[in-house]
Amino acid sequence: MAPSATVMNFYFKEKRSFANGVMVGSSGFCGMGFPYLYRFLFDTFSLHGALLIIGAIFFNTCAASLCLRQPPMLTQRKRVREKRRESLINMSAEDRKRIVKVGLFENKRFTIYLMAVCFQLANFGGNLVALPGQVRSLQLGKETIALSVSLVGASEIVCRIFLGWVGDLNIMKRTT
C-alpha cells in the first residue's frame, strides 16, 4: 500500500486527502471479505491447501504493482538520490554520524507524532489478533468471528474516507 500511496500523491493536488482516504479505506474491503474467504478456504481445503491459495492470491500483488507508473519527477529525484548515496558510501564514519538528526526528538510535535504512529501500528495488528480470541472465548461461533473481523474492515472504509473528506475541507491544517 505504501508505494501506491506515494505514487498517488503526485497525481492529486486539490483533493489529495480525500484520494488518500479512498485509497487507504479501500483496504477495508479486503478486511471485510477476507475473513469469510479464509473461513471458506480452511473449511474446504484444510490448512495446507488454504495457505497455498492465499499465498497465490497475495502473490498477484507483485504483478499488480507493475501497473503503477512513476511520474517523471520521481525518476529525476531517483537519479539525485543515487548520486547522494554514492557520496554517502565514500563518507567517513564521523561524517555519517552527523546525518542522524537526534535533535528532531527535541521537537515535541515530532516526538508525539512518532509515538502515535508506533502505538497505532501496534494497536491495529493487536486488534486483529485479539478480537477472534475474544469472540471465541464468548462462545459465539466461527461465523461471528468472521463477522467481527469484517466489521473492523467496514469501519476502516467509512472512517478513512470520511477523514480524507474532512481533510480537504480546510477546516484545519492537513498535518493536524
PDB file of C-alpha atoms in Angstrom:
ATOM      1  CA  MET A   1       0.000   0.000   0.000  1.00  0.00           C
ATOM      2  CA  ALA A   2       2.869   2.413   0.698  1.00  0.00           C
ATOM      3  CA  PRO A   3       4.145   2.538  -2.907  1.00  0.00           C
ATOM      4  CA  SER A   4       0.671   3.192  -4.269  1.00  0.00           C
ATOM      5  CA  ALA A   5       0.107   5.953  -1.710  1.00  0.00           C
ATOM      6  CA  THR A   6       3.384   7.602  -2.644  1.00  0.00           C
ATOM      7  CA  VAL A   7       2.757   7.478  -6.380  1.00  0.00           C
ATOM      8  CA  MET A   8      -0.878   8.546  -5.989  1.00  0.00           C
ATOM      9  CA  ASN A   9       0.113  11.745  -4.175  1.00  0.00           C
ATOM     10  CA  PHE A  10       1.798  13.001  -7.335  1.00  0.00           C
ATOM     11  CA  TYR A  11      -1.442  12.789  -9.302  1.00  0.00           C
ATOM     12  CA  PHE A  12      -3.753  14.599  -6.873  1.00  0.00           C
ATOM     13  CA  LYS A  13      -3.217  18.197  -5.825  1.00  0.00           C
ATOM     14  CA  GLU A  14      -6.581  19.618  -4.732  1.00  0.00           C
ATOM     15  CA  LYS A  15      -8.372  16.604  -3.254  1.00  0.00           C
ATOM     16  CA  ARG A  16      -5.278  14.751  -2.057  1.00  0.00           C
ATOM     17  CA  SER A  17      -6.653  13.988   1.424  1.00  0.00           C
ATOM     18  CA  PHE A  18      -9.872  12.555   0.024  1.00  0.00           C
ATOM     19  CA  ALA A  19      -7.957  10.493  -2.562  1.00  0.00           C
ATOM     20  CA  ASN A  20      -5.725   9.141   0.215  1.00  0.00           C
ATOM     21  CA  GLY A  21      -8.802   8.346   2.292  1.00  0.00           C
ATOM     22  CA  VAL A  22     -10.389   6.417  -0.571  1.00  0.00           C
ATOM     23  CA  MET A  23      -7.165   4.550  -1.337  1.00  0.00           C
ATOM     24  CA  VAL A  24      -6.438   3.575   2.253  1.00  0.00           C
ATOM     25  CA  GLY A  25     -10.097   2.967   3.056  1.00  0.00           C
ATOM     26  CA  SER A  26     -10.410   0.573   0.135  1.00  0.00           C
ATOM     27  CA  SER A  27      -8.193  -1.830   2.038  1.00  0.00           C
ATOM     28  CA  GLY A  28     -11.184  -2.203   4.337  1.00  0.00           C
ATOM     29  CA  PHE A  29     -12.953  -4.107   1.551  1.00  0.00           C
ATOM     30  CA  CYS A  30     -10.311  -6.790   1.930  1.00  0.00           C
ATOM     31  CA  GLY A  31     -10.759  -6.601   5.683  1.00  0.00           C
ATOM     32  CA  MET A  32     -14.460  -7.239   5.191  1.00  0.00           C
ATOM     33  CA  GLY A  33     -14.176 -10.031   2.651  1.00  0.00           C
ATOM     34  CA  PHE A  34     -11.055 -11.951   3.616  1.00  0.00           C
ATOM     35  CA  PRO A  35     -12.338 -13.345   6.931  1.00  0.00           C
ATOM     36  CA  TYR A  36     -15.164 -15.088   5.058  1.00  0.00           C
ATOM     37  CA  LEU A  37     -12.800 -16.209   2.297  1.00  0.00           C
ATOM     38  CA  TYR A  38     -10.366 -17.609   4.868  1.00  0.00           C
ATOM     39  CA  ARG A  39     -13.129 -19.435   6.690  1.00  0.00           C
ATOM     40  CA  PHE A  40     -14.348 -20.956   3.400  1.00  0.00           C
ATOM     41  CA  LEU A  41     -10.837 -21.954   2.295  1.00  0.00           C
ATOM     42  CA  PHE A  42      -9.922 -23.526   5.637  1.00  0.00           C
ATOM     43  CA  ASP A  43     -13.165 -25.497   5.759  1.00  0.00           C
ATOM     44  CA  THR A  44     -12.900 -26.635   2.121  1.00  0.00           C
ATOM     45  CA  PHE A  45      -9.173 -27.209   1.531  1.00  0.00           C
ATOM     46  CA  SER A  46      -7.711 -27.644   5.046  1.00  0.00           C
ATOM     47  CA  LEU A  47      -4.814 -25.542   6.314  1.00  0.00           C
ATOM     48  CA  HIS A  48      -2.247 -26.588   3.706  1.00  0.00           C
ATOM     49  CA  GLY A  49      -4.481 -26.012   0.684  1.00  0.00           C
ATOM     50  CA  ALA A  50      -5.896 -22.787   2.058  1.00  0.00           C
ATOM     51  CA  LEU A  51      -2.431 -21.327   2.675  1.00  0.00           C
ATOM     52  CA  LEU A  52      -1.374 -22.214  -0.867  1.00  0.00           C
ATOM     53  CA  ILE A  53      -4.415 -20.435  -2.305  1.00  0.00           C
ATOM     54  CA  ILE A  54      -3.986 -17.408  -0.030  1.00  0.00           C
ATOM     55  CA  GLY A  55      -0.295 -17.230  -0.980  1.00  0.00           C
ATOM     56  CA  ALA A  56      -1.220 -17.290  -4.670  1.00  0.00           C
ATOM     57  CA  ILE A  57      -3.758 -14.504  -4.143  1.00  0.00           C
ATOM     58  CA  PHE A  58      -1.234 -12.287  -2.380  1.00  0.00           C
ATOM     59  CA  PHE A  59       1.460 -13.127  -4.922  1.00  0.00           C
ATOM     60  CA  ASN A  60      -0.701 -11.362  -7.513  1.00  0.00           C
ATOM     61  CA  THR A  61       0.004  -8.068  -5.755  1.00  0.00           C
ATOM     62  CA  CYS A  62       3.502  -8.303  -7.235  1.00  0.00           C
ATOM     63  CA  ALA A  63       2.021  -8.409 -10.731  1.00  0.00           C
ATOM     64  CA  ALA A  64      -0.453  -5.634  -9.889  1.00  0.00           C
ATOM     65  CA  SER A  65       2.355  -3.393  -8.649  1.00  0.00           C
ATOM     66  CA  LEU A  66       3.831  -3.459 -12.151  1.00  0.00           C
ATOM     67  CA  CYS A  67       0.854  -1.338 -13.238  1.00  0.00           C
ATOM     68  CA  LEU A  68       1.984   1.581 -11.068  1.00  0.00           C
ATOM     69  CA  ARG A  69       3.520   4.335 -13.157  1.00  0.00           C
ATOM     70  CA  GLN A  70       6.022   6.661 -11.598  1.00  0.00           C
ATOM     71  CA  PRO A  71       5.674  10.321 -12.508  1.00  0.00           C
ATOM     72  CA  PRO A  72       8.681  11.712 -14.436  1.00  0.00           C
ATOM     73  CA  MET A  73       9.689  13.862 -11.460  1.00  0.00           C
ATOM     74  CA  LEU A  74      10.294  10.721  -9.384  1.00  0.00           C
ATOM     75  CA  THR A  75      12.780   9.313 -11.856  1.00  0.00           C
ATOM     76  CA  GLN A  76      14.696  12.616 -11.748  1.00  0.00           C
ATOM     77  CA  ARG A  77      14.717  12.511  -7.953  1.00  0.00           C
ATOM     78  CA  LYS A  78      15.904   8.909  -8.082  1.00  0.00           C
ATOM     79  CA  ARG A  79      18.981   9.999 -10.043  1.00  0.00           C
ATOM     80  CA  VAL A  80      19.738  12.690  -7.460  1.00  0.00           C
ATOM     81  CA  ARG A  81      19.293  10.132  -4.645  1.00  0.00           C
ATOM     82  CA  GLU A  82      21.701   7.719  -6.333  1.00  0.00           C
ATOM     83  CA  LYS A  83      24.340  10.450  -6.509  1.00  0.00           C
ATOM     84  CA  ARG A  84      23.806  11.213  -2.801  1.00  0.00           C
ATOM     85  CA  ARG A  85      24.035   7.508  -1.949  1.00  0.00           C
ATOM     86  CA  GLU A  86      27.369   7.287  -3.755  1.00  0.00           C
ATOM     87  CA  SER A  87      28.663  10.230  -1.754  1.00  0.00           C
ATOM     88  CA  LEU A  88      27.413   8.621   1.489  1.00  0.00           C
ATOM     89  CA  ILE A  89      29.325   5.452   0.711  1.00  0.00           C
ATOM     90  CA  ASN A  90      32.511   7.466   0.302  1.00  0.00           C
ATOM     91  CA  MET A  91      31.957   9.369   3.591  1.00  0.00           C
ATOM     92  CA  SER A  92      33.933   8.755   6.743  1.00  0.00           C
ATOM     93  CA  ALA A  93      32.265   7.203   9.798  1.00  0.00           C
ATOM     94  CA  GLU A  94      32.389  10.511  11.675  1.00  0.00           C
ATOM     95  CA  ASP A  95      30.523  12.282   8.858  1.00  0.00           C
ATOM     96  CA  ARG A  96      27.859   9.556   8.800  1.00  0.00           C
ATOM     97  CA  LYS A  97      27.071  10.110  12.481  1.00  0.00           C
ATOM     98  CA  ARG A  98      26.054  13.697  11.759  1.00  0.00           C
ATOM     99  CA  ILE A  99      23.383  12.512   9.306  1.00  0.00           C
ATOM    100  CA  VAL A 100      21.183  11.160  12.116  1.00  0.00           C
ATOM    101  CA  LYS A 101      19.226  14.124  13.444  1.00  0.00           C
ATOM    102  CA  VAL A 102      18.806  13.337  17.136  1.00  0.00           C
ATOM    103  CA  GLY A 103      17.681  16.915  17.614  1.00  0.00           C
ATOM    104  CA  LEU A 104      14.346  16.036  15.975  1.00  0.00           C
ATOM    105  CA  PHE A 105      13.280  14.470  19.263  1.00  0.00           C
ATOM    106  CA  GLU A 106      13.537  17.893  20.907  1.00  0.00           C
ATOM    107  CA  ASN A 107      10.574  18.907  18.741  1.00  0.00           C
ATOM    108  CA  LYS A 108       7.529  17.890  20.805  1.00  0.00           C
ATOM    109  CA  ARG A 109       5.249  17.570  17.787  1.00  0.00           C
ATOM    110  CA  PHE A 110       7.643  15.176  16.070  1.00  0.00           C
ATOM    111  CA  THR A 111       8.003  13.042  19.186  1.00  0.00           C
ATOM    112  CA  ILE A 112       4.255  12.895  19.816  1.00  0.00           C
ATOM    113  CA  TYR A 113       3.563  12.069  16.175  1.00  0.00           C
ATOM    114  CA  LEU A 114       6.184   9.316  16.171  1.00  0.00           C
ATOM    115  CA  MET A 115       4.749   7.827  19.369  1.00  0.00           C
ATOM    116  CA  ALA A 116       1.207   7.999  17.970  1.00  0.00           C
ATOM    117  CA  VAL A 117       2.242   6.168  14.808  1.00  0.00           C
ATOM    118  CA  CYS A 118       4.039   3.466  16.813  1.00  0.00           C
ATOM    119  CA  PHE A 119       1.054   2.950  19.119  1.00  0.00           C
ATOM    120  CA  GLN A 120      -1.355   2.896  16.180  1.00  0.00           C
ATOM    121  CA  LEU A 121       0.672   0.262  14.352  1.00  0.00           C
ATOM    122  CA  ALA A 122       0.926  -1.889  17.455  1.00  0.00           C
ATOM    123  CA  ASN A 123      -2.773  -1.474  18.216  1.00  0.00           C
ATOM    124  CA  PHE A 124      -4.131  -2.277  14.755  1.00  0.00           C
ATOM    125  CA  GLY A 125      -2.400  -5.637  14.455  1.00  0.00           C
ATOM    126  CA  GLY A 126      -3.214  -6.455  18.072  1.00  0.00           C
ATOM    127  CA  ASN A 127      -6.901  -5.931  17.498  1.00  0.00           C
ATOM    128  CA  LEU A 128      -6.958  -8.372  14.608  1.00  0.00           C
ATOM    129  CA  VAL A 129      -5.153 -10.960  16.720  1.00  0.00           C
ATOM    130  CA  ALA A 130      -7.059 -10.434  19.972  1.00  0.00           C
ATOM    131  CA  LEU A 131     -10.552  -9.949  18.544  1.00  0.00           C
ATOM    132  CA  PRO A 132     -11.064 -13.512  17.239  1.00  0.00           C
ATOM    133  CA  GLY A 133      -9.832 -14.943  20.542  1.00  0.00           C
ATOM    134  CA  GLN A 134     -12.179 -12.707  22.496  1.00  0.00           C
ATOM    135  CA  VAL A 135     -15.174 -13.697  20.347  1.00  0.00           C
ATOM    136  CA  ARG A 136     -14.221 -17.379  20.677  1.00  0.00           C
ATOM    137  CA  SER A 137     -14.000 -17.046  24.478  1.00  0.00           C
ATOM    138  CA  LEU A 138     -17.565 -15.710  24.437  1.00  0.00           C
ATOM    139  CA  GLN A 139     -18.527 -18.936  22.593  1.00  0.00           C
ATOM    140  CA  LEU A 140     -20.241 -17.080  19.763  1.00  0.00           C
ATOM    141  CA  GLY A 141     -19.152 -19.345  16.880  1.00  0.00           C
ATOM    142  CA  LYS A 142     -16.906 -19.166  13.836  1.00  0.00           C
ATOM    143  CA  GLU A 143     -19.344 -17.118  11.766  1.00  0.00           C
ATOM    144  CA  THR A 144     -19.404 -14.427  14.443  1.00  0.00           C
ATOM    145  CA  ILE A 145     -15.602 -14.334  14.480  1.00  0.00           C
ATOM    146  CA  ALA A 146     -15.553 -13.674  10.729  1.00  0.00           C
ATOM    147  CA  LEU A 147     -18.294 -11.061  11.127  1.00  0.00           C
ATOM    148  CA  SER A 148     -16.468  -9.218  13.906  1.00  0.00           C
ATOM    149  CA  VAL A 149     -13.211  -9.017  11.923  1.00  0.00           C
ATOM    150  CA  SER A 150     -15.073  -7.923   8.786  1.00  0.00           C
ATOM    151  CA  LEU A 151     -16.765  -5.138  10.770  1.00  0.00           C
ATOM    152  CA  VAL A 152     -13.313  -3.763  11.559  1.00  0.00           C
ATOM    153  CA  GLY A 153     -12.675  -3.618   7.801  1.00  0.00           C
ATOM    154  CA  ALA A 154     -16.029  -1.938   7.174  1.00  0.00           C
ATOM    155  CA  SER A 155     -15.359   0.702   9.797  1.00  0.00           C
ATOM    156  CA  GLU A 156     -11.978   1.351   8.184  1.00  0.00           C
ATOM    157  CA  ILE A 157     -13.655   2.082   4.848  1.00  0.00           C
ATOM    158  CA  VAL A 158     -16.054   4.601   6.340  1.00  0.00           C
ATOM    159  CA  CYS A 159     -13.627   6.277   8.724  1.00  0.00           C
ATOM    160  CA  ARG A 160     -10.708   6.697   6.311  1.00  0.00           C
ATOM    161  CA  ILE A 161     -12.849   8.127   3.516  1.00  0.00           C
ATOM    162  CA  PHE A 162     -14.651  10.430   5.960  1.00  0.00           C
ATOM    163  CA  LEU A 163     -11.387  11.717   7.433  1.00  0.00           C
ATOM    164  CA  GLY A 164      -9.988  12.285   3.937  1.00  0.00           C
ATOM    165  CA  TRP A 165     -13.077  14.298   3.029  1.00  0.00           C
ATOM    166  CA  VAL A 166     -12.785  16.355   6.238  1.00  0.00           C
ATOM    167  CA  GLY A 167      -9.091  16.941   5.490  1.00  0.00           C
ATOM    168  CA  ASP A 168      -9.981  18.547   2.149  1.00  0.00           C
ATOM    169  CA  LEU A 169     -12.485  20.945   3.741  1.00  0.00           C
ATOM    170  CA  ASN A 170      -9.558  23.045   5.033  1.00  0.00           C
ATOM    171  CA  ILE A 171     -11.107  23.320   8.481  1.00  0.00           C
ATOM    172  CA  MET A 172      -7.673  22.695   9.938  1.00  0.00           C
ATOM    173  CA  LYS A 173      -4.207  22.037   8.617  1.00  0.00           C
ATOM    174  CA  ARG A 174      -3.743  18.615   6.995  1.00  0.00           C
ATOM    175  CA  THR A 175      -0.774  17.968   9.227  1.00  0.00           C
ATOM    176  CA  THR A 176      -3.023  18.324  12.275  1.00  0.00           C
TER     177      THR A 176
END
